PDB file of C-alpha atoms and ligand atoms in Angstrom:
ATOM      1  CA  UNK A  90       0.000   0.000   0.000  1.00  0.00           C
ATOM      2  CA  UNK A  91       1.642   3.259  -1.168  1.00  0.00           C
ATOM      3  CA  UNK A  92      -1.063   5.690  -0.101  1.00  0.00           C
ATOM      4  CA  UNK A  93      -3.734   5.585   2.605  1.00  0.00           C
ATOM      5  CA  UNK A  94      -6.500   8.108   2.141  1.00  0.00           C
ATOM      6  CA  UNK A  95      -9.690   6.197   1.354  1.00  0.00           C
ATOM      7  CA  UNK A  96     -11.334   2.955   2.412  1.00  0.00           C
ATOM      8  CA  UNK A  97     -10.534   1.339  -0.961  1.00  0.00           C
ATOM      9  CA  UNK A  98      -6.798   1.720  -0.253  1.00  0.00           C
ATOM     10  CA  UNK A  99      -7.142  -1.021   2.362  1.00  0.00           C
ATOM     11  CA  UNK A 100      -8.702  -3.556  -0.013  1.00  0.00           C
ATOM     12  CA  UNK A 101     -10.915  -6.247   1.505  1.00  0.00           C
ATOM     13  CA  UNK A 102     -12.385  -4.817   4.755  1.00  0.00           C
ATOM     14  CA  UNK A 103     -13.103  -8.218   6.319  1.00  0.00           C
ATOM     15  CA  UNK A 104      -9.452  -9.147   5.866  1.00  0.00           C
ATOM     16  CA  UNK A 105      -8.350  -5.825   7.364  1.00  0.00           C
ATOM     17  CA  UNK A 106     -10.627  -6.374  10.379  1.00  0.00           C
ATOM     18  CA  UNK A 107      -9.215  -9.894  10.864  1.00  0.00           C
ATOM     19  CA  UNK A 108      -5.732  -8.390  10.759  1.00  0.00           C
ATOM     20  CA  UNK A 109      -6.766  -5.787  13.349  1.00  0.00           C
ATOM     21  CA  UNK A 110      -8.059  -8.564  15.598  1.00  0.00           C
ATOM     22  CA  UNK A 111      -4.799 -10.498  15.199  1.00  0.00           C
ATOM     23  CA  UNK A 112      -2.716  -7.416  16.036  1.00  0.00           C
ATOM     24  CA  UNK A 113      -4.886  -6.585  19.033  1.00  0.00           C
ATOM     25  CA  UNK A 114      -4.111 -10.027  20.488  1.00  0.00           C
ATOM     26  CA  UNK A 115      -0.355  -9.450  19.998  1.00  0.00           C
ATOM     27  CA  UNK A 116       0.506  -5.900  18.948  1.00  0.00           C
ATOM     28  CA  UNK A 117       4.251  -6.710  18.803  1.00  0.00           C
ATOM     29  CA  UNK A 118       3.865  -9.710  16.493  1.00  0.00           C
ATOM     30  CA  UNK A 119       5.459  -7.821  13.599  1.00  0.00           C
ATOM     31  CA  UNK A 120       8.091  -5.980  15.647  1.00  0.00           C
ATOM     32  CA  UNK A 121      10.857  -6.932  13.197  1.00  0.00           C
ATOM     33  CA  UNK A 122       9.049  -5.609  10.125  1.00  0.00           C
ATOM     34  CA  UNK A 123      10.073  -1.971  10.629  1.00  0.00           C
ATOM     35  CA  UNK A 124      13.661  -2.526  11.738  1.00  0.00           C
ATOM     36  CA  UNK A 125      15.911   0.272  10.403  1.00  0.00           C
ATOM     37  CA  UNK A 126      12.920   2.009   8.835  1.00  0.00           C
ATOM     38  CA  UNK A 127      11.900   5.539   9.797  1.00  0.00           C
ATOM     39  CA  UNK A 128       8.380   6.939   9.951  1.00  0.00           C
ATOM     40  CA  UNK A 129       8.027  10.729   9.780  1.00  0.00           C
ATOM     41  CA  UNK A 130       4.804  12.218  11.172  1.00  0.00           C
ATOM     42  CA  UNK A 131       4.159  15.747   9.905  1.00  0.00           C
ATOM     43  CA  UNK A 132       1.599  17.809  11.829  1.00  0.00           C
ATOM     44  CA  UNK A 133       0.295  21.059  10.380  1.00  0.00           C
ATOM     45  CA  UNK A 134      -2.441  20.957  13.087  1.00  0.00           C
ATOM     46  CA  UNK A 135      -2.811  19.950  16.728  1.00  0.00           C
ATOM     47  CA  UNK A 136      -3.358  16.388  17.850  1.00  0.00           C
ATOM     48  CA  UNK A 137      -3.435  14.209  20.956  1.00  0.00           C
ATOM     49  CA  UNK A 138      -4.725  10.788  19.851  1.00  0.00           C
ATOM     50  CA  UNK A 139      -3.261  10.664  16.357  1.00  0.00           C
ATOM     51  CA  UNK A 140       0.146  11.830  17.548  1.00  0.00           C
ATOM     52  CA  UNK A 141       0.382   9.240  20.334  1.00  0.00           C
ATOM     53  CA  UNK A 142      -1.350   6.288  18.704  1.00  0.00           C
ATOM     54  CA  UNK A 143       0.539   6.543  15.422  1.00  0.00           C
ATOM     55  CA  UNK A 144       3.900   6.822  17.190  1.00  0.00           C
ATOM     56  CA  UNK A 145       2.976   3.793  19.293  1.00  0.00           C
ATOM     57  CA  UNK A 146       1.908   1.871  16.190  1.00  0.00           C
ATOM     58  CA  UNK A 147       5.216   2.612  14.449  1.00  0.00           C
ATOM     59  CA  UNK A 148       7.082   1.512  17.582  1.00  0.00           C
ATOM     60  CA  UNK A 149       5.010  -1.702  17.731  1.00  0.00           C
ATOM     61  CA  UNK A 150       6.433  -2.490  14.307  1.00  0.00           C
ATOM     62  CA  UNK A 151      10.011  -1.698  15.342  1.00  0.00           C
ATOM     63  CA  UNK A 152      10.280   1.567  13.403  1.00  0.00           C
ATOM     64  CA  UNK A 153      12.141   4.737  14.304  1.00  0.00           C
ATOM     65  CA  UNK A 154       9.782   7.714  14.558  1.00  0.00           C
ATOM     66  CA  UNK A 155      10.344  11.428  13.898  1.00  0.00           C
ATOM     67  CA  UNK A 156       7.557  13.916  14.658  1.00  0.00           C
ATOM     68  CA  UNK A 157       7.550  17.347  13.031  1.00  0.00           C
ATOM     69  CA  UNK A 158       5.180  20.042  14.267  1.00  0.00           C
ATOM     70  CA  UNK A 159       5.335  22.434  11.349  1.00  0.00           C
ATOM     71  CA  UNK A 160       3.927  25.342  13.350  1.00  0.00           C
ATOM     72  CA  UNK A 161       6.117  24.817  16.412  1.00  0.00           C
ATOM     73  CA  UNK A 162       9.812  25.114  15.680  1.00  0.00           C
ATOM     74  CA  UNK A 163       9.974  24.578  11.916  1.00  0.00           C
ATOM     75  CA  UNK A 164      10.014  27.296   9.250  1.00  0.00           C
ATOM     76  CA  UNK A 165       6.543  28.402   8.275  1.00  0.00           C
ATOM     77  CA  UNK A 166       5.710  26.714   4.996  1.00  0.00           C
ATOM     78  CA  UNK A 167       4.214  28.216   1.858  1.00  0.00           C
ATOM     79  CA  UNK A 168       1.953  25.687   0.121  1.00  0.00           C
ATOM     80  CA  UNK A 169       0.837  27.666  -2.951  1.00  0.00           C
ATOM     81  CA  UNK A 170       3.007  27.659  -6.091  1.00  0.00           C
ATOM     82  CA  UNK A 171       3.528  31.024  -7.819  1.00  0.00           C
ATOM     83  CA  UNK A 172       3.302  33.082  -4.638  1.00  0.00           C
ATOM     84  CA  UNK A 173       5.883  35.869  -4.122  1.00  0.00           C
ATOM     85  CA  UNK A 174       7.193  34.749  -0.758  1.00  0.00           C
ATOM     86  CA  UNK A 175       7.303  38.066   1.077  1.00  0.00           C
ATOM     87  CA  UNK A 176       5.177  36.945   4.059  1.00  0.00           C
ATOM     88  CA  UNK A 177       6.290  35.170   7.259  1.00  0.00           C
ATOM     89  CA  UNK A 178       6.483  31.855   5.359  1.00  0.00           C
ATOM     90  CA  UNK A 179      10.227  31.253   4.857  1.00  0.00           C
ATOM     91  CA  UNK A 180      10.226  27.887   3.098  1.00  0.00           C
ATOM     92  CA  UNK A 181       8.198  26.348   0.294  1.00  0.00           C
ATOM     93  CA  UNK A 182       6.603  22.938   0.625  1.00  0.00           C
ATOM     94  CA  UNK A 183       8.144  22.009  -2.728  1.00  0.00           C
ATOM     95  CA  UNK A 184      11.658  22.098  -1.195  1.00  0.00           C
ATOM     96  CA  UNK A 185      10.569  20.948   2.265  1.00  0.00           C
ATOM     97  CA  UNK A 186       8.908  17.743   1.033  1.00  0.00           C
ATOM     98  CA  UNK A 187      11.947  16.203  -0.718  1.00  0.00           C
ATOM     99  CA  UNK A 188      14.165  17.272   2.187  1.00  0.00           C
ATOM    100  CA  UNK A 189      11.826  15.594   4.694  1.00  0.00           C
ATOM    101  CA  UNK A 190      11.588  12.461   2.597  1.00  0.00           C
ATOM    102  CA  UNK A 191      15.389  12.151   2.467  1.00  0.00           C
ATOM    103  CA  UNK A 192      15.309  11.350   6.206  1.00  0.00           C
ATOM    104  CA  UNK A 193      12.576   8.699   6.239  1.00  0.00           C
ATOM    105  CA  UNK A 194      10.830   5.779   4.532  1.00  0.00           C
ATOM    106  CA  UNK A 195       7.143   6.546   5.233  1.00  0.00           C
ATOM    107  CA  UNK A 196       5.370   9.866   5.858  1.00  0.00           C
ATOM    108  CA  UNK A 197       2.117  10.556   7.719  1.00  0.00           C
ATOM    109  CA  UNK A 198       0.403  13.915   7.129  1.00  0.00           C
ATOM    110  CA  UNK A 199      -2.042  15.890   9.244  1.00  0.00           C
ATOM    111  CA  UNK A 200      -3.252  18.925   7.305  1.00  0.00           C
ATOM    112  CA  UNK A 201      -6.779  20.186   7.972  1.00  0.00           C
ATOM    113  CA  UNK A 202      -9.108  21.963   5.589  1.00  0.00           C
ATOM    114  CA  UNK A 203      -8.729  25.728   5.401  1.00  0.00           C
ATOM    115  CA  UNK A 204     -12.541  25.922   4.993  1.00  0.00           C
ATOM    116  CA  UNK A 205     -12.171  28.916   2.638  1.00  0.00           C
ATOM    117  CA  UNK A 206     -11.786  27.317  -0.803  1.00  0.00           C
ATOM    118  CA  UNK A 207     -13.837  24.174  -1.321  1.00  0.00           C
ATOM    119  CA  UNK A 208     -12.069  23.152  -4.523  1.00  0.00           C
ATOM    120  CA  UNK A 209      -8.613  23.483  -2.916  1.00  0.00           C
ATOM    121  CA  UNK A 210      -9.678  21.464   0.138  1.00  0.00           C
ATOM    122  CA  UNK A 211     -11.593  18.763  -1.747  1.00  0.00           C
ATOM    123  CA  UNK A 212      -8.693  18.308  -4.217  1.00  0.00           C
ATOM    124  CA  UNK A 213      -6.561  17.307  -1.167  1.00  0.00           C
ATOM    125  CA  UNK A 214      -3.904  19.673  -2.494  1.00  0.00           C
ATOM    126  CA  UNK A 215      -1.371  19.364   0.353  1.00  0.00           C
ATOM    127  CA  UNK A 216      -1.673  15.571   0.603  1.00  0.00           C
ATOM    128  CA  UNK A 217      -1.145  15.117  -3.122  1.00  0.00           C
ATOM    129  CA  UNK A 218       1.869  17.431  -3.105  1.00  0.00           C
ATOM    130  CA  UNK A 219       3.458  15.015  -0.625  1.00  0.00           C
ATOM    131  CA  UNK A 220       2.508  12.038  -2.807  1.00  0.00           C
ATOM    132  CA  UNK A 221       3.966  13.706  -5.909  1.00  0.00           C
ATOM    133  CA  UNK A 222       7.179  15.164  -4.511  1.00  0.00           C
ATOM    134  CA  UNK A 223       8.265  12.804  -1.715  1.00  0.00           C
ATOM    135  CA  UNK A 224       8.757   9.483  -3.508  1.00  0.00           C
ATOM    136  CA  UNK A 225       7.602   7.859  -0.245  1.00  0.00           C
ATOM    137  CA  UNK A 226       4.378   6.098   0.804  1.00  0.00           C
ATOM    138  CA  UNK A 227       2.075   8.713   2.340  1.00  0.00           C
ATOM    139  CA  UNK A 228      -0.733   8.101   4.807  1.00  0.00           C
ATOM    140  CA  UNK A 229      -3.426  10.479   6.047  1.00  0.00           C
ATOM    141  CA  UNK A 230      -3.529  11.389   9.736  1.00  0.00           C
ATOM    142  CA  UNK A 231      -6.583  13.617   8.965  1.00  0.00           C
ATOM    143  CA  UNK A 232      -6.359  15.644   5.839  1.00  0.00           C
ATOM    144  CA  UNK A 233      -8.624  18.309   4.381  1.00  0.00           C
ATOM    145  CA  UNK A 234     -11.503  15.932   3.667  1.00  0.00           C
ATOM    146  CA  UNK A 235     -10.827  12.554   5.312  1.00  0.00           C
ATOM    147  CA  UNK A 236      -9.642  10.868   8.515  1.00  0.00           C
ATOM    148  CA  UNK A 237      -9.299   7.202   7.559  1.00  0.00           C
ATOM    149  CA  UNK A 238      -7.251   6.052  10.592  1.00  0.00           C
ATOM    150  CA  UNK A 239     -10.159   7.275  12.738  1.00  0.00           C
ATOM    151  CA  UNK A 240     -12.823   5.629  10.582  1.00  0.00           C
ATOM    152  CA  UNK A 241     -10.935   2.323  10.607  1.00  0.00           C
ATOM    153  CA  UNK A 242     -10.691   2.484  14.429  1.00  0.00           C
ATOM    154  CA  UNK A 243     -14.424   3.309  14.558  1.00  0.00           C
ATOM    155  CA  UNK A 244     -15.237   0.267  12.446  1.00  0.00           C
ATOM    156  CA  UNK A 245     -13.038  -1.988  14.618  1.00  0.00           C
ATOM    157  CA  UNK A 246     -14.911  -0.661  17.688  1.00  0.00           C
ATOM    158  CA  UNK A 247     -18.320  -1.338  16.131  1.00  0.00           C
ATOM    159  CA  UNK A 248     -17.238  -4.872  15.209  1.00  0.00           C
ATOM    160  CA  UNK A 249     -16.112  -5.501  18.786  1.00  0.00           C
ATOM    161  CA  UNK A 250     -19.312  -4.186  20.404  1.00  0.00           C
ATOM    162  CA  UNK A 251     -22.109  -5.112  18.005  1.00  0.00           C
ATOM    163  CA  UNK A 252     -24.847  -7.413  19.338  1.00  0.00           C
ATOM    164  CA  UNK A 253     -26.304  -8.349  15.956  1.00  0.00           C
ATOM    165  CA  UNK A 254     -24.885  -9.206  12.546  1.00  0.00           C
ATOM    166  CA  UNK A 255     -26.105  -6.004  10.899  1.00  0.00           C
ATOM    167  CA  UNK A 256     -26.452  -3.171  13.430  1.00  0.00           C
ATOM    168  CA  UNK A 257     -28.111   0.183  12.799  1.00  0.00           C
ATOM    169  CA  UNK A 258     -25.491   2.944  12.885  1.00  0.00           C
ATOM    170  CA  UNK A 259     -26.466   6.634  12.991  1.00  0.00           C
ATOM    171  CA  UNK A 260     -24.124   9.518  12.252  1.00  0.00           C
ATOM    172  CA  UNK A 261     -25.570  12.641  13.845  1.00  0.00           C
ATOM    173  CA  UNK A 262     -24.535  16.278  13.451  1.00  0.00           C
ATOM    174  CA  UNK A 263     -24.329  18.110  16.795  1.00  0.00           C
ATOM    175  CA  UNK A 264     -23.858  21.803  17.618  1.00  0.00           C
ATOM    176  CA  UNK A 265     -20.436  23.445  18.097  1.00  0.00           C
ATOM    177  CA  UNK A 266     -19.301  27.048  18.582  1.00  0.00           C
ATOM    178  CA  UNK A 267     -16.508  26.943  15.958  1.00  0.00           C
ATOM    179  CA  UNK A 268     -16.532  25.875  12.312  1.00  0.00           C
ATOM    180  CA  UNK A 269     -15.085  22.371  11.979  1.00  0.00           C
ATOM    181  CA  UNK A 270     -13.975  20.411   8.885  1.00  0.00           C
ATOM    182  CA  UNK A 271     -15.960  17.537   7.396  1.00  0.00           C
ATOM    183  CA  UNK A 272     -13.091  15.024   7.443  1.00  0.00           C
ATOM    184  CA  UNK A 273     -14.362  12.816  10.271  1.00  0.00           C
ATOM    185  CA  UNK A 274     -18.000  12.553   9.102  1.00  0.00           C
ATOM    186  CA  UNK A 275     -16.847  12.119   5.486  1.00  0.00           C
ATOM    187  CA  UNK A 276     -14.631   9.168   6.348  1.00  0.00           C
ATOM    188  CA  UNK A 277     -17.105   7.671   8.812  1.00  0.00           C
ATOM    189  CA  UNK A 278     -19.782   7.736   6.098  1.00  0.00           C
ATOM    190  CA  UNK A 279     -17.418   6.354   3.472  1.00  0.00           C
ATOM    191  CA  UNK A 280     -16.373   3.442   5.705  1.00  0.00           C
ATOM    192  CA  UNK A 281     -19.889   2.663   6.980  1.00  0.00           C
ATOM    193  CA  UNK A 282     -21.077   2.414   3.399  1.00  0.00           C
ATOM    194  CA  UNK A 283     -18.539  -0.391   2.902  1.00  0.00           C
ATOM    195  CA  UNK A 284     -19.384  -2.120   6.194  1.00  0.00           C
ATOM    196  CA  UNK A 285     -22.171  -4.576   6.994  1.00  0.00           C
ATOM    197  CA  UNK A 286     -24.425  -2.038   8.749  1.00  0.00           C
ATOM    198  CA  UNK A 287     -27.681  -0.137   8.201  1.00  0.00           C
ATOM    199  CA  UNK A 288     -26.413   3.401   7.965  1.00  0.00           C
ATOM    200  CA  UNK A 289     -28.369   6.616   8.584  1.00  0.00           C
ATOM    201  CA  UNK A 290     -27.073  10.205   8.571  1.00  0.00           C
ATOM    202  CA  UNK A 291     -28.973  12.963  10.364  1.00  0.00           C
ATOM    203  CA  UNK A 292     -28.296  16.707  10.317  1.00  0.00           C
ATOM    204  CA  UNK A 293     -30.141  20.005   9.901  1.00  0.00           C
ATOM    205  CA  UNK A 294     -30.845  21.082   6.320  1.00  0.00           C
ATOM    206  CA  UNK A 295     -27.857  22.740   4.661  1.00  0.00           C
ATOM    207  CA  UNK A 296     -25.244  20.417   6.198  1.00  0.00           C
ATOM    208  CA  UNK A 297     -25.496  17.751   3.445  1.00  0.00           C
ATOM    209  CA  UNK A 298     -22.191  15.886   3.119  1.00  0.00           C
ATOM    210  CA  UNK A 299     -20.523  15.423  -0.244  1.00  0.00           C
ATOM    211  CA  UNK A 300     -22.357  12.715  -2.243  1.00  0.00           C
ATOM    212  CA  UNK A 301     -19.091  10.796  -2.817  1.00  0.00           C
ATOM    213  CA  UNK A 302     -19.122  10.041   0.942  1.00  0.00           C
ATOM    214  CA  UNK A 303     -22.878   9.796   1.555  1.00  0.00           C
ATOM    215  CA  UNK A 304     -23.159   7.004  -1.021  1.00  0.00           C
ATOM    216  CA  UNK A 305     -26.287   4.954  -0.386  1.00  0.00           C
ATOM    217  CA  UNK A 306     -26.802   6.097   3.202  1.00  0.00           C
ATOM    218  CA  UNK A 307     -30.291   7.119   4.285  1.00  0.00           C
ATOM    219  CA  UNK A 308     -30.436  10.847   5.132  1.00  0.00           C
ATOM    220  CA  UNK A 309     -33.025  11.784   7.777  1.00  0.00           C
ATOM    221  CA  UNK A 310     -33.499  15.409   8.855  1.00  0.00           C
ATOM    222  CA  UNK A 311     -35.478  14.473  11.984  1.00  0.00           C
ATOM    223  CA  UNK A 312     -32.850  13.517  14.568  1.00  0.00           C
ATOM    224  CA  UNK A 313     -35.277  11.709  16.913  1.00  0.00           C
ATOM    225  CA  UNK A 314     -36.641   9.645  14.043  1.00  0.00           C
ATOM    226  CA  UNK A 315     -33.120   8.758  12.929  1.00  0.00           C
ATOM    227  CA  UNK A 316     -32.208   7.563  16.449  1.00  0.00           C
ATOM    228  CA  UNK A 317     -35.127   5.120  16.717  1.00  0.00           C
ATOM    229  CA  UNK A 318     -33.810   1.582  17.211  1.00  0.00           C
ATOM    230  CA  UNK A 319     -30.182   2.602  16.626  1.00  0.00           C
ATOM    231  CA  UNK A 320     -27.445   0.321  17.956  1.00  0.00           C
ATOM    232  CA  UNK A 321     -24.666   2.899  17.586  1.00  0.00           C
ATOM    233  CA  UNK A 322     -24.839   6.708  17.696  1.00  0.00           C
ATOM    234  CA  UNK A 323     -21.807   8.497  16.232  1.00  0.00           C
ATOM    235  CA  UNK A 324     -21.908  12.223  17.044  1.00  0.00           C
ATOM    236  CA  UNK A 325     -19.850  14.882  15.302  1.00  0.00           C
ATOM    237  CA  UNK A 326     -20.139  18.505  14.333  1.00  0.00           C
ATOM    238  CA  UNK A 327     -19.225  19.687  10.864  1.00  0.00           C
ATOM    239  CA  UNK A 328     -19.441  23.014   9.093  1.00  0.00           C
ATOM    240  CA  UNK A 329     -21.386  23.570   5.868  1.00  0.00           C
ATOM    241  CA  UNK A 330     -19.897  21.234   3.221  1.00  0.00           C
ATOM    242  CA  UNK A 331     -21.083  23.570   0.470  1.00  0.00           C
ATOM    243  CA  UNK A 332     -22.984  20.881  -1.444  1.00  0.00           C
ATOM    244  CA  UNK A 333     -26.357  22.630  -1.562  1.00  0.00           C
ATOM    245  CA  UNK A 334     -24.978  26.050  -0.519  1.00  0.00           C
ATOM    246  CA  UNK A 335     -21.539  26.471  -2.210  1.00  0.00           C
ATOM    247  CA  UNK A 336     -21.207  30.095  -1.088  1.00  0.00           C
ATOM    248  CA  UNK A 337     -21.495  28.979   2.549  1.00  0.00           C
ATOM    249  CA  UNK A 338     -18.733  26.354   2.418  1.00  0.00           C
ATOM    250  CA  UNK A 339     -17.008  26.067   5.804  1.00  0.00           C
ATOM    251  CA  UNK A 340     -19.515  28.229   7.663  1.00  0.00           C
ATOM    252  CA  UNK A 341     -21.769  27.649  10.643  1.00  0.00           C
ATOM    253  CA  UNK A 342     -25.188  28.248   9.116  1.00  0.00           C
ATOM    254  CA  UNK A 343     -26.995  29.460  12.252  1.00  0.00           C
ATOM    255  CA  UNK A 344     -25.973  30.392  15.783  1.00  0.00           C
ATOM    256  CA  UNK A 345     -25.309  27.138  17.613  1.00  0.00           C
ATOM    257  CA  UNK A 346     -27.592  28.207  20.486  1.00  0.00           C
ATOM    258  CA  UNK A 347     -30.536  27.554  18.162  1.00  0.00           C
ATOM    259  CA  UNK A 348     -29.429  23.939  17.728  1.00  0.00           C
ATOM    260  CA  UNK A 349     -28.709  22.869  21.305  1.00  0.00           C
ATOM    261  CA  UNK A 350     -31.672  20.482  21.087  1.00  0.00           C
ATOM    262  CA  UNK A 351     -29.336  18.386  18.846  1.00  0.00           C
ATOM    263  CA  UNK A 352     -26.856  17.850  21.712  1.00  0.00           C
ATOM    264  CA  UNK A 353     -26.927  14.088  22.267  1.00  0.00           C
ATOM    265  CA  UNK A 354     -28.544  13.448  25.636  1.00  0.00           C
ATOM    266  CA  UNK A 355     -30.689  10.948  27.523  1.00  0.00           C
ATOM    267  CA  UNK A 356     -33.790  12.067  25.600  1.00  0.00           C
ATOM    268  CA  UNK A 357     -32.361  10.923  22.268  1.00  0.00           C
ATOM    269  CA  UNK A 358     -30.575   7.823  23.609  1.00  0.00           C
ATOM    270  CA  UNK A 359     -33.889   6.644  25.144  1.00  0.00           C
ATOM    271  CA  UNK A 360     -35.332   5.841  21.700  1.00  0.00           C
ATOM    272  CA  UNK A 361     -32.302   3.809  20.591  1.00  0.00           C
ATOM    273  CA  UNK A 362     -31.857   0.056  20.977  1.00  0.00           C
ATOM    274  CA  UNK A 363     -29.788   0.534  24.148  1.00  0.00           C
ATOM    275  CA  UNK A 364     -27.440   2.289  21.718  1.00  0.00           C
ATOM    276  CA  UNK A 365     -23.728   2.767  22.230  1.00  0.00           C
ATOM    277  CA  UNK A 366     -22.373   6.311  22.038  1.00  0.00           C
ATOM    278  CA  UNK A 367     -19.316   7.101  19.902  1.00  0.00           C
ATOM    279  CA  UNK A 368     -17.261  10.218  19.174  1.00  0.00           C
ATOM    280  CA  UNK A 369     -13.736  10.553  17.769  1.00  0.00           C
ATOM    281  CA  UNK A 370     -12.642  13.024  20.516  1.00  0.00           C
ATOM    282  CA  UNK A 371     -11.773  15.699  21.437  1.00  0.00           C
ATOM    283  CA  UNK A 372     -15.363  16.470  22.365  1.00  0.00           C
ATOM    284  CA  UNK A 373     -17.005  19.520  23.921  1.00  0.00           C
ATOM    285  CA  UNK A 374     -19.243  18.217  26.704  1.00  0.00           C
ATOM    286  CA  UNK A 375     -22.792  19.570  26.966  1.00  0.00           C
ATOM    287  CA  UNK A 376     -22.432  20.884  23.429  1.00  0.00           C
ATOM    288  CA  UNK A 377     -21.983  17.694  21.369  1.00  0.00           C
ATOM    289  CA  UNK A 378     -22.985  15.269  24.150  1.00  0.00           C
ATOM    290  CA  UNK A 379     -24.146  15.547  27.740  1.00  0.00           C
ATOM    291  CA  UNK A 380     -21.990  14.494  30.703  1.00  0.00           C
ATOM    292  CA  UNK A 381     -24.584  11.827  31.450  1.00  0.00           C
ATOM    293  CA  UNK A 382     -24.313  10.115  28.058  1.00  0.00           C
ATOM    294  CA  UNK A 383     -20.527  10.297  27.645  1.00  0.00           C
ATOM    295  CA  UNK A 384     -20.032   8.945  31.182  1.00  0.00           C
ATOM    296  CA  UNK A 385     -22.630   6.184  30.794  1.00  0.00           C
ATOM    297  CA  UNK A 386     -21.694   2.485  30.473  1.00  0.00           C
ATOM    298  CA  UNK A 387     -22.844   2.733  26.831  1.00  0.00           C
ATOM    299  CA  UNK A 388     -20.155   5.259  25.946  1.00  0.00           C
ATOM    300  CA  UNK A 389     -17.404   3.784  23.752  1.00  0.00           C
ATOM    301  CA  UNK A 390     -15.259   6.889  23.396  1.00  0.00           C
ATOM    302  CA  UNK A 391     -12.277   5.463  25.321  1.00  0.00           C
ATOM    303  CA  UNK A 392     -12.085   2.006  23.640  1.00  0.00           C
ATOM    304  CA  UNK A 393     -12.643   3.811  20.327  1.00  0.00           C
ATOM    305  CA  UNK A 394      -9.619   6.037  20.955  1.00  0.00           C
ATOM    306  CA  UNK A 395      -7.573   3.023  22.104  1.00  0.00           C
ATOM    307  CA  UNK A 396      -8.335   1.319  18.792  1.00  0.00           C
ATOM    308  CA  UNK A 397      -6.481   4.117  17.009  1.00  0.00           C
ATOM    309  CA  UNK A 398      -3.277   2.256  17.893  1.00  0.00           C
ATOM    310  CA  UNK A 399      -4.658  -0.871  16.261  1.00  0.00           C
ATOM    311  CA  UNK A 400      -5.855   0.801  13.060  1.00  0.00           C
ATOM    312  CA  UNK A 401      -2.515   2.595  12.688  1.00  0.00           C
ATOM    313  CA  UNK A 402      -0.549  -0.613  13.297  1.00  0.00           C
ATOM    314  CA  UNK A 403      -2.476  -2.411  10.532  1.00  0.00           C
ATOM    315  CA  UNK A 404      -1.981   0.481   8.100  1.00  0.00           C
ATOM    316  CA  UNK A 405       1.746   0.884   8.802  1.00  0.00           C
ATOM    317  CA  UNK A 406       2.234  -2.884   8.586  1.00  0.00           C
ATOM    318  CA  UNK A 407       0.595  -2.902   5.146  1.00  0.00           C
ATOM    319  CA  UNK A 408       2.814  -0.012   4.010  1.00  0.00           C
ATOM    320  CA  UNK A 409       5.991  -1.653   5.340  1.00  0.00           C
ATOM    321  CA  UNK A 410       5.100  -4.867   3.500  1.00  0.00           C
ATOM    322  CA  UNK A 411       4.946  -2.863   0.258  1.00  0.00           C
ATOM    323  CA  UNK A 412       8.368  -1.179   0.588  1.00  0.00           C
TER     324      UNK A 412
HETATM  325  N1   CP B 833      -9.599  11.825  16.935  1.00  0.00           N
HETATM  326  C1   CP B 833      -8.441  12.460  16.685  1.00  0.00           C
HETATM  327  O1   CP B 833      -7.900  12.433  15.571  1.00  0.00           O
HETATM  328  O2   CP B 833      -7.873  13.061  17.778  1.00  0.00           O
HETATM  329  P1   CP B 833      -6.648  14.078  17.717  1.00  0.00           P
HETATM  330  O3   CP B 833      -7.103  15.276  16.921  1.00  0.00           O
HETATM  331  O4   CP B 833      -6.343  14.405  19.147  1.00  0.00           O
HETATM  332  O5   CP B 833      -5.497  13.396  17.032  1.00  0.00           O
END
């Protein structure tokens, strides 16, 4: 595997889940695979889980790890070609990428959406610059439009906790005071469409996700109706994806105070099938989800985060096997 951005990059999902299960039983089974190989993790944005779990995964496989926080100690990077570089950005990505790749064998990238230019974000411009100019396998640690390591961990968690062969899984929008990217809901939708689940997406009108990720999912604008009989509730905020309202791409459409009834609480969970609560974290309590629900025995947020180590170990193992 030379690039990890979308669910298709992993091939057969059942096989990938079996591999995840095998690695979870013995996460050091392939500790020789990465000997004398170096994994570089490049962060253009903050992280807790991705930073720690991906480092741990690389170490499970015996790799050396270098972490670069671009905005903390490195030169500020220009990403646009053709720009007269008279701002505070001292180095261009087009030199920085081949320099970085000269020190490593695999590169992970975290580079969020700017939420200003939909075409630029949805073309995954920064990610593809790394693919083109590094000569190294590149994997996404949340890019402008996707977060596949998270979605893979989410799927592993659902597999581990499901009580029936084909559970009902609901992705619900929830209110938030700041505009957030669509990467997590995009990937969650993309991966659920490939999984053996009944998948429903619920959000207020105007927040329609890009059709390439929605696929065949049922879209229900009534949150309570969507929650009925659900086995898993996956909450996340996202800003306007600009599908039905291109001019509002990346915006919060209405003051979040108007949408606090969408905060996931006991009222909504009561109509589920004793549903499990999921969120990728970090989460704003009593905005996305109430204290009561996130602290309940049905909350999976901690095992879900722990599975980030497993999803990253599978992905890095696959990449190492392709070197
Ligand atoms: N879920 C997730 O990616 O967390 P971080 O942003 O802390 O890495």
